[in-house]
Amino acid sequence: MDDFVKRFGRIRMEGRETSQEPLLSSSPLAFGVLYQSSDALLVSVPREDAYSLDLVLPRFWKSTILPSSPTTYFPVPYEDVEPIRKVLEKLRFNPDIAASVNILDIEQMKSDVRFLTGEDDESGIESRHSFTSGARVAAEWIKMRIEESGAECELWSFMDGFSPDVICRYKPVVPSDTRVIISAHYDSRGSFGRTRAPGGDDDGSGTTSLLAIARVIGRKGIKFHTNVELIAFSGEEQGKLKEEGEKVAQVVQADMLAYRAPDEPLQLGLPETIGTPEATQLVANISGLYSRELTVGYTAACCSDHQSFYDLGYPGTQVFERAGPIADPMYHNSGDLSERPGFSFDQLYGISKVQFATLLHVAGFEFSS
């Protein structure tokens, strides 16, 4: 920890792509250590540098942005969890849901993730780090693909120079002031000092799940009884929701779905601590109905976008690839490709079915005539 602090204080945060104007400060990082322990640092950095801090962090370190002034965090109100409790109480196997989730297309998933990683030699994407041109290419492409399913999409920029969040909405066929959100993050992180950041598992897999779900929504003409959003994050959108006073019935964030460790079964990891217990239980129960091939357990792996929703008082949970800690040897590595040992499209398919079935059960739906 001490060695890193000394080294970090000398680092100049500069743009990594010569094809664009540098988007990060070119002066020495205004860096201050506010608190230090054996396994954590609380540091002060300029806001524009905070979003690129991960470029200089060791592989298994994660940065979490905290506000510079006191912020109120909200518990999830008891009454806001009641809709999930009602779904849990009445949860039964639904053949229409099974027929919908079972036609998620694995071959199309393979094609989608290869586009995002640049393995297809067509997208030209080298990195999807949030300040790169590749991330902006990915955002536009994700937007177009989900719009093809009938959604209305927008690119929401949370900071100049950084790639936008892709926010896609399906309007309900009955009046509703509530929304259900399924999400992933499309930005990526590679090996320290290298520009290549394919992000096949983290989180090309979660983004591919969103695209697969959107395609079935369009193919089957699914109409929802609640506002539904598919969001591919690059940064933040949660604060915007709170400002608008939106009601959120449930958030299910998909983050790293595809890696299967040697000699382990297909798995679904659910958050051990960070998340709404009822939301997590609902996902576990739905897995037993529609993806019985998955072994379900808990993970302490931290931290994904659902945490910000949870901190703001919205019911939320996460789906992850493993019960236990991160095992992917290519985590935050430039070798995070889809064509490698351990990358399991069967597991990605199984978890995607769970995420989709959860959406259908919570939002309510019908098929267009």
mmCIF file of C-alpha atoms in Angstrom:
data_model
loop_
_atom_site.group_PDB
_atom_site.id
_atom_site.type_symbol
_atom_site.label_atom_id
_atom_site.label_comp_id
_atom_site.label_asym_id
_atom_site.label_seq_id
_atom_site.Cartn_x
_atom_site.Cartn_y
_atom_site.Cartn_z
ATOM 1 C CA MET A 1 0.000 0.000 0.000
ATOM 2 C CA ASP A 2 2.775 2.470 0.907
ATOM 3 C CA ASP A 3 4.684 1.728 -2.304
ATOM 4 C CA PHE A 4 1.569 2.314 -4.368
ATOM 5 C CA VAL A 5 0.863 5.638 -2.675
ATOM 6 C CA LYS A 6 4.392 6.852 -3.434
ATOM 7 C CA ARG A 7 4.193 5.712 -7.043
ATOM 8 C CA PHE A 8 0.699 7.035 -7.566
ATOM 9 C CA GLY A 9 1.600 10.492 -6.406
ATOM 10 C CA ARG A 10 3.998 10.807 -9.354
ATOM 11 C CA ILE A 11 1.624 9.590 -12.029
ATOM 12 C CA ARG A 12 0.449 12.057 -14.668
ATOM 13 C CA MET A 13 -3.062 11.239 -15.833
ATOM 14 C CA GLU A 14 -3.025 11.679 -19.605
ATOM 15 C CA GLY A 15 -5.202 10.515 -22.490
ATOM 16 C CA ARG A 16 -4.290 7.084 -23.818
ATOM 17 C CA GLU A 17 -5.333 7.604 -27.441
ATOM 18 C CA THR A 18 -3.318 9.744 -29.829
ATOM 19 C CA SER A 19 -6.271 9.906 -32.236
ATOM 20 C CA GLN A 20 -8.221 12.221 -29.953
ATOM 21 C CA GLU A 21 -7.653 15.255 -27.818
ATOM 22 C CA PRO A 22 -6.558 14.238 -24.306
ATOM 23 C CA LEU A 23 -9.591 14.107 -22.063
ATOM 24 C CA LEU A 24 -7.781 13.919 -18.750
ATOM 25 C CA SER A 25 -5.749 16.564 -17.011
ATOM 26 C CA SER A 26 -2.179 16.730 -18.276
ATOM 27 C CA SER A 27 -0.836 18.380 -15.155
ATOM 28 C CA PRO A 28 0.356 16.262 -12.220
ATOM 29 C CA LEU A 29 -2.571 14.714 -10.424
ATOM 30 C CA ALA A 30 -3.744 16.775 -7.467
ATOM 31 C CA PHE A 31 -3.660 13.823 -5.141
ATOM 32 C CA GLY A 32 -4.119 13.661 -1.398
ATOM 33 C CA VAL A 33 -4.415 10.720 0.979
ATOM 34 C CA LEU A 34 -7.197 11.376 3.473
ATOM 35 C CA TYR A 35 -7.140 7.956 5.112
ATOM 36 C CA GLN A 36 -5.054 4.813 4.749
ATOM 37 C CA SER A 37 -5.333 1.319 6.206
ATOM 38 C CA SER A 38 -3.803 -2.025 5.288
ATOM 39 C CA ASP A 39 -6.427 -2.672 2.601
ATOM 40 C CA ALA A 40 -8.084 0.651 1.772
ATOM 41 C CA LEU A 41 -7.351 4.217 0.746
ATOM 42 C CA LEU A 42 -9.511 7.317 0.877
ATOM 43 C CA VAL A 43 -8.051 9.832 -1.554
ATOM 44 C CA SER A 44 -8.915 13.231 -2.935
ATOM 45 C CA VAL A 45 -8.600 13.759 -6.712
ATOM 46 C CA PRO A 46 -10.088 16.209 -9.232
ATOM 47 C CA ARG A 47 -13.533 15.114 -10.384
ATOM 48 C CA GLU A 48 -12.461 14.748 -14.013
ATOM 49 C CA ASP A 49 -9.694 12.331 -12.974
ATOM 50 C CA ALA A 50 -11.834 10.278 -10.612
ATOM 51 C CA TYR A 51 -13.574 8.511 -13.486
ATOM 52 C CA SER A 52 -10.256 7.329 -14.941
ATOM 53 C CA LEU A 53 -8.622 6.328 -11.688
ATOM 54 C CA ASP A 54 -8.904 2.653 -12.566
ATOM 55 C CA LEU A 55 -6.249 3.092 -15.261
ATOM 56 C CA VAL A 56 -3.536 3.269 -12.620
ATOM 57 C CA LEU A 57 -4.924 0.818 -10.071
ATOM 58 C CA PRO A 58 -3.585 -2.697 -9.496
ATOM 59 C CA ARG A 59 -5.720 -5.385 -11.096
ATOM 60 C CA PHE A 60 -7.951 -6.382 -8.193
ATOM 61 C CA TRP A 61 -8.371 -2.891 -6.773
ATOM 62 C CA LYS A 62 -11.634 -1.062 -7.339
ATOM 63 C CA SER A 63 -12.363 2.617 -7.025
ATOM 64 C CA THR A 64 -15.645 3.968 -5.709
ATOM 65 C CA ILE A 65 -16.441 7.644 -6.148
ATOM 66 C CA LEU A 66 -17.688 9.350 -3.014
ATOM 67 C CA PRO A 67 -19.228 12.840 -2.938
ATOM 68 C CA SER A 68 -17.073 15.726 -1.758
ATOM 69 C CA SER A 69 -19.846 16.928 0.552
ATOM 70 C CA PRO A 70 -22.174 15.002 2.883
ATOM 71 C CA THR A 71 -24.831 13.002 1.044
ATOM 72 C CA THR A 72 -27.968 11.384 2.373
ATOM 73 C CA TYR A 73 -28.337 7.683 1.649
ATOM 74 C CA PHE A 74 -31.842 6.304 1.780
ATOM 75 C CA PRO A 75 -32.998 2.942 3.113
ATOM 76 C CA VAL A 76 -35.335 1.087 0.786
ATOM 77 C CA PRO A 77 -38.806 1.939 2.152
ATOM 78 C CA TYR A 78 -40.816 -1.039 3.356
ATOM 79 C CA GLU A 79 -43.724 -0.159 1.092
ATOM 80 C CA ASP A 80 -41.451 0.012 -1.967
ATOM 81 C CA VAL A 81 -40.492 -3.629 -1.492
ATOM 82 C CA GLU A 82 -44.124 -4.723 -1.237
ATOM 83 C CA PRO A 83 -44.532 -5.282 -5.013
ATOM 84 C CA ILE A 84 -41.603 -7.707 -4.949
ATOM 85 C CA ARG A 85 -43.086 -9.506 -1.943
ATOM 86 C CA LYS A 86 -46.353 -9.940 -3.836
ATOM 87 C CA VAL A 87 -44.539 -11.403 -6.841
ATOM 88 C CA LEU A 88 -42.689 -13.775 -4.501
ATOM 89 C CA GLU A 89 -45.923 -14.924 -2.873
ATOM 90 C CA LYS A 90 -47.651 -15.614 -6.182
ATOM 91 C CA LEU A 91 -44.624 -16.886 -8.106
ATOM 92 C CA ARG A 92 -45.503 -19.870 -10.278
ATOM 93 C CA PHE A 93 -44.075 -21.366 -13.450
ATOM 94 C CA ASN A 94 -45.437 -19.529 -16.487
ATOM 95 C CA PRO A 95 -45.236 -21.388 -19.813
ATOM 96 C CA ASP A 96 -45.361 -18.139 -21.799
ATOM 97 C CA ILE A 97 -42.346 -16.857 -19.891
ATOM 98 C CA ALA A 98 -40.519 -20.154 -20.405
ATOM 99 C CA ALA A 99 -41.222 -20.035 -24.135
ATOM 100 C CA SER A 100 -39.867 -16.483 -24.287
ATOM 101 C CA VAL A 101 -36.673 -16.959 -22.303
ATOM 102 C CA ASN A 102 -35.814 -20.255 -23.981
ATOM 103 C CA ILE A 103 -35.451 -18.636 -27.415
ATOM 104 C CA LEU A 104 -32.592 -16.363 -26.390
ATOM 105 C CA ASP A 105 -30.121 -16.912 -29.223
ATOM 106 C CA ILE A 106 -26.676 -18.202 -28.166
ATOM 107 C CA GLU A 107 -25.237 -17.846 -31.675
ATOM 108 C CA GLN A 108 -26.309 -14.211 -31.782
ATOM 109 C CA MET A 109 -24.793 -13.730 -28.316
ATOM 110 C CA LYS A 110 -21.475 -14.965 -29.680
ATOM 111 C CA SER A 111 -21.671 -12.477 -32.527
ATOM 112 C CA ASP A 112 -22.605 -9.591 -30.215
ATOM 113 C CA VAL A 113 -19.826 -10.138 -27.714
ATOM 114 C CA ARG A 114 -17.276 -10.481 -30.518
ATOM 115 C CA PHE A 115 -18.350 -7.097 -31.869
ATOM 116 C CA LEU A 116 -17.937 -5.516 -28.446
ATOM 117 C CA THR A 117 -14.496 -7.039 -27.871
ATOM 118 C CA GLY A 118 -13.242 -6.338 -31.374
ATOM 119 C CA GLU A 119 -12.647 -10.048 -32.000
ATOM 120 C CA ASP A 120 -14.786 -9.907 -35.142
ATOM 121 C CA ASP A 121 -12.308 -7.613 -36.954
ATOM 122 C CA GLU A 122 -15.267 -5.476 -38.075
ATOM 123 C CA SER A 123 -16.127 -3.180 -35.175
ATOM 124 C CA GLY A 124 -12.594 -1.828 -34.836
ATOM 125 C CA ILE A 125 -13.067 -1.593 -31.068
ATOM 126 C CA GLU A 126 -9.775 -1.862 -29.200
ATOM 127 C CA SER A 127 -11.026 -0.615 -25.854
ATOM 128 C CA ARG A 128 -14.332 0.362 -24.279
ATOM 129 C CA HIS A 129 -12.801 2.344 -21.458
ATOM 130 C CA SER A 130 -15.150 5.240 -20.850
ATOM 131 C CA PHE A 131 -12.967 7.949 -22.418
ATOM 132 C CA THR A 132 -12.047 6.059 -25.602
ATOM 133 C CA SER A 133 -13.501 6.284 -29.080
ATOM 134 C CA GLY A 134 -14.234 2.544 -28.913
ATOM 135 C CA ALA A 135 -16.651 3.131 -26.049
ATOM 136 C CA ARG A 136 -18.546 5.682 -28.098
ATOM 137 C CA VAL A 137 -18.704 3.276 -31.053
ATOM 138 C CA ALA A 138 -20.096 0.623 -28.708
ATOM 139 C CA ALA A 139 -22.682 3.026 -27.256
ATOM 140 C CA GLU A 140 -24.042 3.970 -30.675
ATOM 141 C CA TRP A 141 -24.144 0.323 -31.745
ATOM 142 C CA ILE A 142 -25.937 -0.825 -28.562
ATOM 143 C CA LYS A 143 -28.475 1.973 -29.000
ATOM 144 C CA MET A 144 -29.240 0.957 -32.585
ATOM 145 C CA ARG A 145 -29.582 -2.734 -31.741
ATOM 146 C CA ILE A 146 -32.028 -2.143 -28.871
ATOM 147 C CA GLU A 147 -34.027 0.412 -30.879
ATOM 148 C CA GLU A 148 -34.643 -2.346 -33.423
ATOM 149 C CA SER A 149 -36.733 -4.112 -30.749
ATOM 150 C CA GLY A 150 -39.152 -1.178 -30.460
ATOM 151 C CA ALA A 151 -37.556 0.693 -27.571
ATOM 152 C CA GLU A 152 -36.966 4.437 -27.479
ATOM 153 C CA CYS A 153 -33.296 5.014 -26.660
ATOM 154 C CA GLU A 154 -31.137 7.971 -25.746
ATOM 155 C CA LEU A 155 -27.457 8.520 -25.067
ATOM 156 C CA TRP A 156 -27.181 10.280 -21.716
ATOM 157 C CA SER A 157 -23.862 12.020 -21.096
ATOM 158 C CA PHE A 158 -22.983 12.427 -17.449
ATOM 159 C CA MET A 159 -19.634 14.165 -18.068
ATOM 160 C CA ASP A 160 -18.019 15.860 -21.047
ATOM 161 C CA GLY A 161 -15.488 13.666 -22.818
ATOM 162 C CA PHE A 162 -16.743 10.379 -21.421
ATOM 163 C CA SER A 163 -18.900 7.845 -23.199
ATOM 164 C CA PRO A 164 -22.627 8.075 -22.444
ATOM 165 C CA ASP A 165 -25.032 5.723 -20.746
ATOM 166 C CA VAL A 166 -27.409 4.030 -23.190
ATOM 167 C CA ILE A 167 -30.935 4.301 -21.776
ATOM 168 C CA CYS A 168 -33.704 2.441 -23.627
ATOM 169 C CA ARG A 169 -37.371 2.559 -22.640
ATOM 170 C CA TYR A 170 -40.423 0.466 -23.425
ATOM 171 C CA LYS A 171 -43.662 2.314 -22.732
ATOM 172 C CA PRO A 172 -46.345 0.312 -20.916
ATOM 173 C CA VAL A 173 -49.697 -0.567 -22.462
ATOM 174 C CA VAL A 174 -51.465 0.385 -19.226
ATOM 175 C CA PRO A 175 -50.914 3.543 -17.123
ATOM 176 C CA SER A 176 -47.948 3.151 -14.769
ATOM 177 C CA ASP A 177 -45.705 5.474 -12.767
ATOM 178 C CA THR A 178 -43.269 2.680 -11.883
ATOM 179 C CA ARG A 179 -40.372 1.180 -13.785
ATOM 180 C CA VAL A 180 -38.385 -2.036 -13.814
ATOM 181 C CA ILE A 181 -34.732 -1.785 -14.846
ATOM 182 C CA ILE A 182 -32.360 -4.423 -16.117
ATOM 183 C CA SER A 183 -28.856 -3.211 -16.690
ATOM 184 C CA ALA A 184 -25.204 -3.914 -17.378
ATOM 185 C CA HIS A 185 -22.113 -1.782 -17.955
ATOM 186 C CA TYR A 186 -20.511 -1.699 -21.374
ATOM 187 C CA ASP A 187 -17.263 0.071 -20.460
ATOM 188 C CA SER A 188 -14.176 -2.066 -19.908
ATOM 189 C CA ARG A 189 -10.781 -2.179 -18.249
ATOM 190 C CA GLY A 190 -7.585 -3.835 -19.492
ATOM 191 C CA SER A 191 -4.115 -4.607 -18.201
ATOM 192 C CA PHE A 192 -2.174 -1.785 -16.566
ATOM 193 C CA GLY A 193 -0.181 0.150 -19.142
ATOM 194 C CA ARG A 194 -1.938 -1.387 -22.170
ATOM 195 C CA THR A 195 -4.543 0.240 -24.402
ATOM 196 C CA ARG A 196 -6.337 -3.030 -25.277
ATOM 197 C CA ALA A 197 -9.397 -3.529 -23.080
ATOM 198 C CA PRO A 198 -11.778 -5.987 -24.784
ATOM 199 C CA GLY A 199 -13.945 -6.610 -21.704
ATOM 200 C CA GLY A 200 -15.469 -9.848 -22.972
ATOM 201 C CA ASP A 201 -16.656 -11.065 -19.582
ATOM 202 C CA ASP A 202 -16.452 -7.744 -17.709
ATOM 203 C CA ASP A 203 -18.936 -6.683 -18.855
ATOM 204 C CA GLY A 204 -19.422 -7.590 -22.469
ATOM 205 C CA SER A 205 -21.300 -10.621 -21.151
ATOM 206 C CA GLY A 206 -23.845 -8.528 -19.249
ATOM 207 C CA THR A 207 -24.272 -6.164 -22.187
ATOM 208 C CA THR A 208 -24.778 -9.134 -24.506
ATOM 209 C CA SER A 209 -27.502 -10.356 -22.157
ATOM 210 C CA LEU A 210 -29.351 -7.034 -22.549
ATOM 211 C CA LEU A 211 -29.111 -7.247 -26.332
ATOM 212 C CA ALA A 212 -30.379 -10.840 -26.368
ATOM 213 C CA ILE A 213 -33.349 -9.914 -24.181
ATOM 214 C CA ALA A 214 -34.183 -6.902 -26.357
ATOM 215 C CA ARG A 215 -34.187 -9.058 -29.486
ATOM 216 C CA VAL A 216 -36.746 -11.462 -28.008
ATOM 217 C CA ILE A 217 -38.915 -8.558 -26.820
ATOM 218 C CA GLY A 218 -39.043 -7.336 -30.408
ATOM 219 C CA ARG A 219 -39.390 -10.767 -31.996
ATOM 220 C CA LYS A 220 -42.341 -11.846 -29.834
ATOM 221 C CA GLY A 221 -43.993 -8.421 -29.681
ATOM 222 C CA ILE A 222 -43.873 -8.301 -25.883
ATOM 223 C CA LYS A 223 -45.705 -5.344 -24.330
ATOM 224 C CA PHE A 224 -45.243 -4.490 -20.663
ATOM 225 C CA HIS A 225 -47.649 -3.390 -17.938
ATOM 226 C CA THR A 226 -44.948 -1.263 -16.286
ATOM 227 C CA ASN A 227 -42.349 1.112 -17.657
ATOM 228 C CA VAL A 228 -39.305 -0.982 -18.554
ATOM 229 C CA GLU A 229 -35.770 0.253 -19.091
ATOM 230 C CA LEU A 230 -32.735 -1.527 -20.457
ATOM 231 C CA ILE A 231 -29.646 0.469 -19.477
ATOM 232 C CA ALA A 232 -26.067 -0.059 -20.580
ATOM 233 C CA PHE A 233 -24.001 2.016 -18.177
ATOM 234 C CA SER A 234 -20.740 3.761 -18.766
ATOM 235 C CA GLY A 235 -21.110 6.018 -15.769
ATOM 236 C CA GLU A 236 -24.039 7.214 -13.715
ATOM 237 C CA GLU A 237 -27.773 7.659 -14.180
ATOM 238 C CA GLN A 238 -29.069 6.889 -10.713
ATOM 239 C CA GLY A 239 -28.925 10.460 -9.428
ATOM 240 C CA LYS A 240 -31.056 11.561 -12.354
ATOM 241 C CA LEU A 241 -33.752 9.111 -11.300
ATOM 242 C CA LYS A 242 -33.824 10.428 -7.746
ATOM 243 C CA GLU A 243 -34.055 14.017 -8.972
ATOM 244 C CA GLU A 244 -37.049 13.070 -11.120
ATOM 245 C CA GLY A 245 -38.725 11.293 -8.194
ATOM 246 C CA GLU A 246 -39.096 8.065 -10.132
ATOM 247 C CA LYS A 247 -40.542 4.918 -8.594
ATOM 248 C CA VAL A 248 -38.480 1.818 -9.309
ATOM 249 C CA ALA A 249 -39.982 -1.607 -8.646
ATOM 250 C CA GLN A 250 -36.733 -3.510 -9.144
ATOM 251 C CA VAL A 251 -33.240 -3.215 -10.606
ATOM 252 C CA VAL A 252 -31.350 -6.314 -11.776
ATOM 253 C CA GLN A 253 -27.755 -5.553 -12.746
ATOM 254 C CA ALA A 254 -25.810 -8.088 -14.828
ATOM 255 C CA ASP A 255 -22.063 -7.867 -14.234
ATOM 256 C CA MET A 256 -19.727 -10.666 -15.375
ATOM 257 C CA LEU A 257 -21.860 -13.645 -16.379
ATOM 258 C CA ALA A 258 -19.754 -15.873 -18.588
ATOM 259 C CA TYR A 259 -16.644 -17.208 -16.832
ATOM 260 C CA ARG A 260 -16.846 -20.766 -15.526
ATOM 261 C CA ALA A 261 -13.939 -21.998 -13.439
ATOM 262 C CA PRO A 262 -12.491 -25.456 -14.228
ATOM 263 C CA ASP A 263 -14.428 -28.386 -12.725
ATOM 264 C CA GLU A 264 -17.190 -26.096 -11.441
ATOM 265 C CA PRO A 265 -20.866 -26.324 -12.459
ATOM 266 C CA LEU A 266 -22.760 -23.619 -14.284
ATOM 267 C CA GLN A 267 -23.487 -21.064 -11.590
ATOM 268 C CA LEU A 268 -25.468 -17.982 -10.641
ATOM 269 C CA GLY A 269 -23.975 -15.761 -7.953
ATOM 270 C CA LEU A 270 -26.239 -13.405 -6.006
ATOM 271 C CA PRO A 271 -25.120 -10.568 -3.701
ATOM 272 C CA GLU A 272 -24.404 -11.623 -0.158
ATOM 273 C CA THR A 273 -24.822 -8.171 1.361
ATOM 274 C CA ILE A 274 -25.318 -5.360 -1.174
ATOM 275 C CA GLY A 275 -28.893 -5.497 -2.388
ATOM 276 C CA THR A 276 -32.504 -5.871 -1.349
ATOM 277 C CA PRO A 277 -32.991 -9.345 0.199
ATOM 278 C CA GLU A 278 -36.451 -9.810 -1.306
ATOM 279 C CA ALA A 279 -35.194 -8.863 -4.765
ATOM 280 C CA THR A 280 -32.332 -11.319 -4.442
ATOM 281 C CA GLN A 281 -34.637 -14.093 -3.214
ATOM 282 C CA LEU A 282 -36.977 -13.513 -6.124
ATOM 283 C CA VAL A 283 -34.134 -13.951 -8.616
ATOM 284 C CA ALA A 284 -33.026 -17.148 -6.846
ATOM 285 C CA ASN A 285 -36.546 -18.597 -6.951
ATOM 286 C CA ILE A 286 -36.985 -17.672 -10.606
ATOM 287 C CA SER A 287 -33.721 -19.430 -11.422
ATOM 288 C CA GLY A 288 -35.200 -22.635 -10.028
ATOM 289 C CA LEU A 289 -38.165 -22.317 -12.379
ATOM 290 C CA TYR A 290 -36.470 -21.391 -15.642
ATOM 291 C CA SER A 291 -32.727 -22.155 -15.378
ATOM 292 C CA ARG A 292 -32.431 -25.290 -13.294
ATOM 293 C CA GLU A 293 -29.043 -25.989 -14.870
ATOM 294 C CA LEU A 294 -27.565 -23.228 -12.684
ATOM 295 C CA THR A 295 -26.209 -23.850 -9.194
ATOM 296 C CA VAL A 296 -27.237 -20.810 -7.144
ATOM 297 C CA GLY A 297 -25.196 -19.343 -4.309
ATOM 298 C CA TYR A 298 -23.981 -16.095 -2.796
ATOM 299 C CA THR A 299 -21.017 -13.923 -3.670
ATOM 300 C CA ALA A 300 -19.289 -11.100 -1.861
ATOM 301 C CA ALA A 301 -17.937 -9.764 -5.175
ATOM 302 C CA CYS A 302 -18.312 -6.000 -5.146
ATOM 303 C CA CYS A 303 -19.411 -3.537 -6.487
ATOM 304 C CA SER A 304 -21.740 -3.062 -9.435
ATOM 305 C CA ASP A 305 -24.162 -0.392 -10.612
ATOM 306 C CA HIS A 306 -27.106 -1.737 -8.625
ATOM 307 C CA GLN A 307 -25.350 -0.537 -5.448
ATOM 308 C CA SER A 308 -25.923 3.098 -6.378
ATOM 309 C CA PHE A 309 -29.628 2.414 -6.869
ATOM 310 C CA TYR A 310 -29.739 0.590 -3.557
ATOM 311 C CA ASP A 311 -27.979 3.469 -1.782
ATOM 312 C CA LEU A 312 -30.626 5.847 -3.127
ATOM 313 C CA GLY A 313 -33.466 3.743 -1.749
ATOM 314 C CA TYR A 314 -34.434 1.654 -4.777
ATOM 315 C CA PRO A 315 -34.934 -2.143 -4.573
ATOM 316 C CA GLY A 316 -32.108 -3.814 -6.446
ATOM 317 C CA THR A 317 -29.935 -6.875 -6.838
ATOM 318 C CA GLN A 318 -27.226 -8.298 -9.092
ATOM 319 C CA VAL A 319 -26.571 -11.433 -11.125
ATOM 320 C CA PHE A 320 -22.984 -12.685 -11.277
ATOM 321 C CA GLU A 321 -21.150 -15.680 -12.726
ATOM 322 C CA ARG A 322 -20.098 -17.453 -9.569
ATOM 323 C CA ALA A 323 -20.991 -18.219 -5.965
ATOM 324 C CA GLY A 324 -17.855 -16.944 -4.272
ATOM 325 C CA PRO A 325 -15.107 -14.484 -5.188
ATOM 326 C CA ILE A 326 -14.003 -13.513 -8.685
ATOM 327 C CA ALA A 327 -12.165 -16.427 -10.311
ATOM 328 C CA ASP A 328 -11.682 -15.196 -13.870
ATOM 329 C CA PRO A 329 -7.908 -15.049 -14.541
ATOM 330 C CA MET A 330 -8.580 -12.386 -17.208
ATOM 331 C CA TYR A 331 -10.426 -10.025 -14.864
ATOM 332 C CA HIS A 332 -9.328 -6.449 -15.652
ATOM 333 C CA ASN A 333 -6.940 -7.900 -18.189
ATOM 334 C CA SER A 334 -6.326 -7.243 -21.869
ATOM 335 C CA GLY A 335 -6.878 -10.964 -22.453
ATOM 336 C CA ASP A 336 -10.571 -10.759 -21.497
ATOM 337 C CA LEU A 337 -11.797 -12.207 -24.795
ATOM 338 C CA SER A 338 -14.681 -14.559 -25.537
ATOM 339 C CA GLU A 339 -12.585 -17.119 -27.422
ATOM 340 C CA ARG A 340 -10.664 -18.556 -24.482
ATOM 341 C CA PRO A 341 -10.921 -21.405 -21.977
ATOM 342 C CA GLY A 342 -13.611 -20.874 -19.363
ATOM 343 C CA PHE A 343 -15.788 -18.421 -21.289
ATOM 344 C CA SER A 344 -19.131 -20.223 -21.159
ATOM 345 C CA PHE A 345 -21.986 -19.177 -23.415
ATOM 346 C CA ASP A 346 -24.120 -21.877 -21.788
ATOM 347 C CA GLN A 347 -23.750 -20.084 -18.458
ATOM 348 C CA LEU A 348 -24.351 -16.698 -20.072
ATOM 349 C CA TYR A 349 -27.513 -18.105 -21.647
ATOM 350 C CA GLY A 350 -28.704 -19.571 -18.340
ATOM 351 C CA ILE A 351 -28.224 -16.356 -16.363
ATOM 352 C CA SER A 352 -29.771 -14.281 -19.159
ATOM 353 C CA LYS A 353 -32.890 -16.452 -18.912
ATOM 354 C CA VAL A 354 -33.104 -15.642 -15.203
ATOM 355 C CA GLN A 355 -32.718 -11.911 -15.767
ATOM 356 C CA PHE A 356 -35.333 -11.927 -18.530
ATOM 357 C CA ALA A 357 -37.808 -14.047 -16.559
ATOM 358 C CA THR A 358 -37.435 -11.730 -13.565
ATOM 359 C CA LEU A 359 -38.252 -8.763 -15.788
ATOM 360 C CA LEU A 360 -41.362 -10.474 -17.154
ATOM 361 C CA HIS A 361 -42.648 -11.549 -13.741
ATOM 362 C CA VAL A 362 -42.121 -8.157 -12.091
ATOM 363 C CA ALA A 363 -43.181 -5.877 -14.958
ATOM 364 C CA GLY A 364 -46.156 -7.891 -16.186
ATOM 365 C CA PHE A 365 -46.616 -8.397 -19.903
ATOM 366 C CA GLU A 366 -48.770 -9.422 -22.819
ATOM 367 C CA PHE A 367 -48.151 -10.226 -26.468
ATOM 368 C CA SER A 368 -49.215 -7.806 -29.179
ATOM 369 C CA SER A 369 -51.837 -9.157 -31.550
#
